[in-house]
CSV table of C-alpha atoms in Angstrom, one decimal:
chain,number,residue,atom,x,y,z
A,1,MET,CA,-18.4,-23.3,5.2
A,2,MET,CA,-18.0,-25.9,2.9
A,3,LEU,CA,-14.6,-27.1,2.0
A,4,THR,CA,-15.0,-26.0,-1.5
A,5,ASP,CA,-15.2,-22.7,-0.6
A,6,VAL,CA,-11.9,-22.6,1.3
A,7,THR,CA,-10.2,-24.2,-1.6
A,8,GLY,CA,-11.5,-21.5,-4.0
A,9,ARG,CA,-9.7,-19.0,-1.3
A,10,ILE,CA,-7.0,-20.8,-1.0
A,11,ALA,CA,-6.6,-21.0,-4.7
A,12,THR,CA,-7.1,-17.5,-5.4
A,13,HIS,CA,-4.9,-16.4,-2.4
A,14,LEU,CA,-2.0,-18.9,-4.2
A,15,HIS,CA,-2.7,-17.6,-7.4
A,16,THR,CA,-2.6,-13.7,-6.6
A,17,SER,CA,1.3,-14.6,-4.8
A,18,THR,CA,2.0,-15.8,-7.7
A,19,LEU,CA,1.6,-13.3,-9.6
A,20,MET,CA,2.9,-10.6,-7.5
A,21,ALA,CA,6.1,-12.9,-6.8
A,22,CYS,CA,6.2,-13.1,-11.0
A,23,LEU,CA,5.5,-9.2,-11.1
A,24,LEU,CA,8.7,-8.9,-8.5
A,25,MET,CA,10.8,-10.1,-11.6
A,26,ILE,CA,10.0,-8.6,-14.3
A,27,PRO,CA,12.9,-6.6,-15.1
A,28,THR,CA,11.1,-2.8,-16.3
A,29,ALA,CA,12.3,0.4,-16.0
A,30,GLY,CA,13.1,1.6,-12.3
A,31,ALA,CA,11.0,-2.0,-10.6
A,32,LEU,CA,13.8,-2.5,-8.9
A,33,ALA,CA,13.6,0.8,-6.9
A,34,GLN,CA,15.2,0.4,-3.0
A,35,PRO,CA,12.7,-0.4,-1.1
A,36,HIS,CA,13.2,2.5,1.8
A,37,VAL,CA,13.8,5.6,0.3
A,38,HIS,CA,12.6,8.9,2.0
A,39,GLY,CA,9.9,11.1,0.4
A,40,VAL,CA,9.4,7.6,-1.7
A,41,ALA,CA,6.4,5.4,-1.6
A,42,GLN,CA,5.7,1.9,-3.7
A,43,LEU,CA,2.7,1.1,-4.9
A,44,LEU,CA,2.0,-2.8,-6.2
A,45,LEU,CA,-0.9,-3.4,-8.5
A,46,VAL,CA,-2.0,-7.2,-9.3
A,47,GLN,CA,-4.7,-7.9,-11.5
A,48,ASP,CA,-6.0,-11.5,-11.7
A,49,ASN,CA,-9.4,-11.5,-13.9
A,50,ALA,CA,-11.9,-8.8,-12.1
A,51,ARG,CA,-9.7,-9.3,-8.4
A,52,ILE,CA,-7.0,-6.6,-7.8
A,53,HIS,CA,-4.5,-7.1,-4.9
A,54,MET,CA,-3.2,-3.2,-4.2
A,55,GLU,CA,-0.2,-2.8,-2.1
A,56,PHE,CA,1.0,0.5,-0.7
A,57,THR,CA,4.1,1.0,1.0
A,58,SER,CA,5.9,4.1,2.4
A,59,PRO,CA,8.8,4.9,5.2
A,60,ALA,CA,7.2,5.9,8.1
A,61,ILE,CA,9.2,9.5,8.1
A,62,ASN,CA,6.8,10.6,4.7
A,63,MET,CA,3.8,9.9,6.7
A,64,VAL,CA,4.2,10.9,10.0
A,65,GLY,CA,7.9,13.0,10.2
A,66,PHE,CA,9.5,10.4,12.4
A,67,GLU,CA,10.8,7.1,11.9
A,68,HIS,CA,12.0,6.6,16.0
A,69,SER,CA,9.9,5.3,18.5
A,70,PRO,CA,7.1,7.3,19.5
A,71,ARG,CA,7.7,9.8,22.5
A,72,THR,CA,4.6,11.6,23.1
A,73,ASP,CA,0.9,11.5,22.9
A,74,ALA,CA,0.7,13.5,19.4
A,75,GLU,CA,3.3,11.1,18.2
A,76,ARG,CA,1.2,8.1,19.2
A,77,GLN,CA,-1.6,9.8,17.5
A,78,ALA,CA,0.0,10.4,14.0
A,79,ILE,CA,1.0,7.2,14.0
A,80,ASP,CA,-2.8,5.8,14.8
A,81,GLU,CA,-4.2,8.5,12.3
A,82,VAL,CA,-2.3,7.5,9.3
A,83,ARG,CA,-3.2,3.9,9.8
A,84,ARG,CA,-6.6,5.5,9.5
A,85,ALA,CA,-5.9,7.1,6.7
A,86,LEU,CA,-4.4,4.1,5.1
A,87,ALA,CA,-7.5,1.7,5.8
A,88,ASN,CA,-9.3,4.1,3.2
A,89,LEU,CA,-8.7,3.0,-0.1
A,90,ASP,CA,-9.5,6.9,-1.2
A,91,SER,CA,-6.4,8.0,1.1
A,92,ILE,CA,-4.1,6.2,-1.8
A,93,LEU,CA,-6.3,6.3,-5.1
A,94,THR,CA,-9.3,6.3,-6.5
A,95,LEU,CA,-10.8,3.4,-8.2
A,96,SER,CA,-14.3,4.8,-7.8
A,97,ALA,CA,-15.2,4.3,-11.9
A,98,LEU,CA,-14.4,0.6,-11.2
A,99,ASP,CA,-17.4,-0.5,-9.1
A,100,CYS,CA,-15.3,-2.6,-6.7
A,101,ASP,CA,-16.1,-4.2,-3.4
A,102,VAL,CA,-13.2,-4.2,-0.6
A,103,ASP,CA,-12.8,-7.6,0.8
A,104,SER,CA,-10.0,-6.8,3.0
A,105,ILE,CA,-7.7,-4.7,4.4
A,106,GLU,CA,-4.3,-4.6,6.0
A,107,THR,CA,-2.5,-1.4,7.7
A,108,ALA,CA,0.9,-2.2,9.2
A,109,VAL,CA,3.5,-0.1,10.8
A,110,THR,CA,7.3,-2.4,10.5
A,111,GLY,CA,10.5,-1.7,12.1
A,112,MET,CA,9.1,1.5,14.1
A,113,ILE,CA,7.2,0.0,17.7
A,114,SER,CA,5.2,-2.9,18.4
A,115,ILE,CA,2.8,-3.1,21.7
A,116,ASP,CA,3.6,-5.6,23.9
A,117,GLY,CA,-0.1,-6.2,25.5
A,118,ASP,CA,-0.1,-3.7,27.7
A,119,THR,CA,-1.5,-0.9,25.4
A,120,HIS,CA,-3.2,0.9,28.4
A,121,ASN,CA,0.7,1.9,29.5
A,122,HIS,CA,1.7,2.2,26.0
A,123,HIS,CA,4.7,-0.2,26.0
A,124,ARG,CA,6.6,-0.1,23.2
A,125,HIS,CA,10.0,-1.3,22.2
A,126,LEU,CA,12.1,0.0,18.9
A,127,HIS,CA,13.1,-2.7,16.6
A,128,ASP,CA,14.9,-0.9,13.9
A,129,ALA,CA,15.6,2.9,14.2
A,130,ASP,CA,16.9,2.9,10.9
A,131,HIS,CA,14.1,2.0,8.4
A,132,ALA,CA,10.2,2.2,9.8
A,133,GLU,CA,7.5,1.6,7.2
A,134,PHE,CA,3.6,2.0,7.0
A,135,THR,CA,2.1,-0.3,4.3
A,136,ALA,CA,-1.4,-0.8,3.7
A,137,THR,CA,-2.8,-3.8,1.4
A,138,PHE,CA,-5.9,-4.3,-0.4
A,139,GLU,CA,-8.0,-7.2,-1.7
A,140,LEU,CA,-10.8,-5.8,-4.2
A,141,SER,CA,-13.5,-7.4,-6.3
A,142,CYS,CA,-14.5,-5.5,-9.2
A,143,SER,CA,-17.3,-5.3,-11.2
A,144,ARG,CA,-15.8,-5.5,-14.3
A,145,ALA,CA,-12.3,-6.4,-15.1
A,146,GLN,CA,-11.1,-3.9,-17.5
A,147,LEU,CA,-9.2,-1.3,-15.8
A,148,PRO,CA,-9.2,2.3,-16.8
A,149,SER,CA,-5.8,3.8,-18.6
A,150,GLU,CA,-4.7,5.4,-15.9
A,151,LEU,CA,-6.0,6.0,-12.5
A,152,VAL,CA,-5.7,9.0,-10.3
A,153,ILE,CA,-3.4,9.1,-7.3
A,154,THR,CA,-4.8,11.2,-4.4
A,155,ALA,CA,-1.9,10.0,-1.7
A,156,PHE,CA,0.0,13.6,-2.3
A,157,ASP,CA,-3.0,15.5,-1.1
A,158,ASN,CA,-3.2,13.1,2.1
A,159,PHE,CA,0.8,12.4,3.0
A,160,GLN,CA,2.7,16.1,2.5
A,161,ASP,CA,5.5,14.8,3.0
A,162,LEU,CA,5.6,12.2,0.2
A,163,GLU,CA,7.6,13.4,-2.5
A,164,SER,CA,7.0,10.5,-5.3
A,165,ILE,CA,5.7,6.8,-5.9
A,166,HIS,CA,7.2,4.4,-7.5
A,167,ALA,CA,4.2,2.3,-9.1
A,168,THR,CA,4.3,-1.1,-10.6
A,169,TRP,CA,1.6,-3.4,-12.0
A,170,SER,CA,0.6,-6.4,-14.1
A,171,LEU,CA,-2.7,-6.2,-15.5
A,172,GLN,CA,-4.7,-8.8,-17.5
A,173,ASP,CA,-3.5,-7.0,-20.8
A,174,THR,CA,-0.4,-5.0,-19.7
A,175,GLN,CA,2.5,-4.8,-17.2
A,176,GLY,CA,4.7,-1.9,-16.8
A,177,ALA,CA,6.7,0.6,-14.1
A,178,GLN,CA,5.7,4.4,-13.6
A,179,HIS,CA,7.6,6.8,-11.2
A,180,LEU,CA,5.1,9.8,-10.2
A,181,PRO,CA,6.3,12.9,-8.7
A,182,ARG,CA,4.5,14.5,-6.5
A,183,GLN,CA,3.0,17.4,-9.5
A,184,ASN,CA,1.5,14.3,-11.4
A,185,THR,CA,-1.2,12.5,-9.9
A,186,ARG,CA,-1.9,10.7,-13.3
A,187,LEU,CA,-1.1,7.0,-13.4
A,188,ARG,CA,-1.1,5.6,-16.9
A,189,LEU,CA,-1.2,2.1,-17.1
A,190,ARG,CA,-1.5,2.0,-20.9
A,191,PRO,CA,-0.5,3.9,-23.7
């Protein structure tokens, strides 16, 4: 790999990180929603030309029905199923009309469990019994820089205990926030 390729990737990552940091400082209505509210997930969209950074975070109780360390094989299986679902962008929202390539996907479970080397025995430790979350992060490269005026949210269909989503975005031509109750699956990015 050439040095210019690495430098370009680092610059792109830093630029996206800077945009995200700036977005979090925007005093839009509701932009400072509580980070861990049962029933509520957070959706963040940041655009840099034809690149999109998306992050979806939800309390574990919304996704698997509990936040404690898994006690049964069924609970461990539920965690694995949610992680697999979150690794698919379509489980959260639909961007099919944009013709985007997924450059990277990261899913994480924080505050609930960690696996200490011996995954065969499922040796797990509770880290924070009060606040466990699932997070899915996507980096996308799209064929065009213009996002549609609205996106279809599919997370409500896939995660039954999810009651609402607080979405925040910073796009090339607009920024904003919207609180979506379960019955509203349309995220309106532009008037």
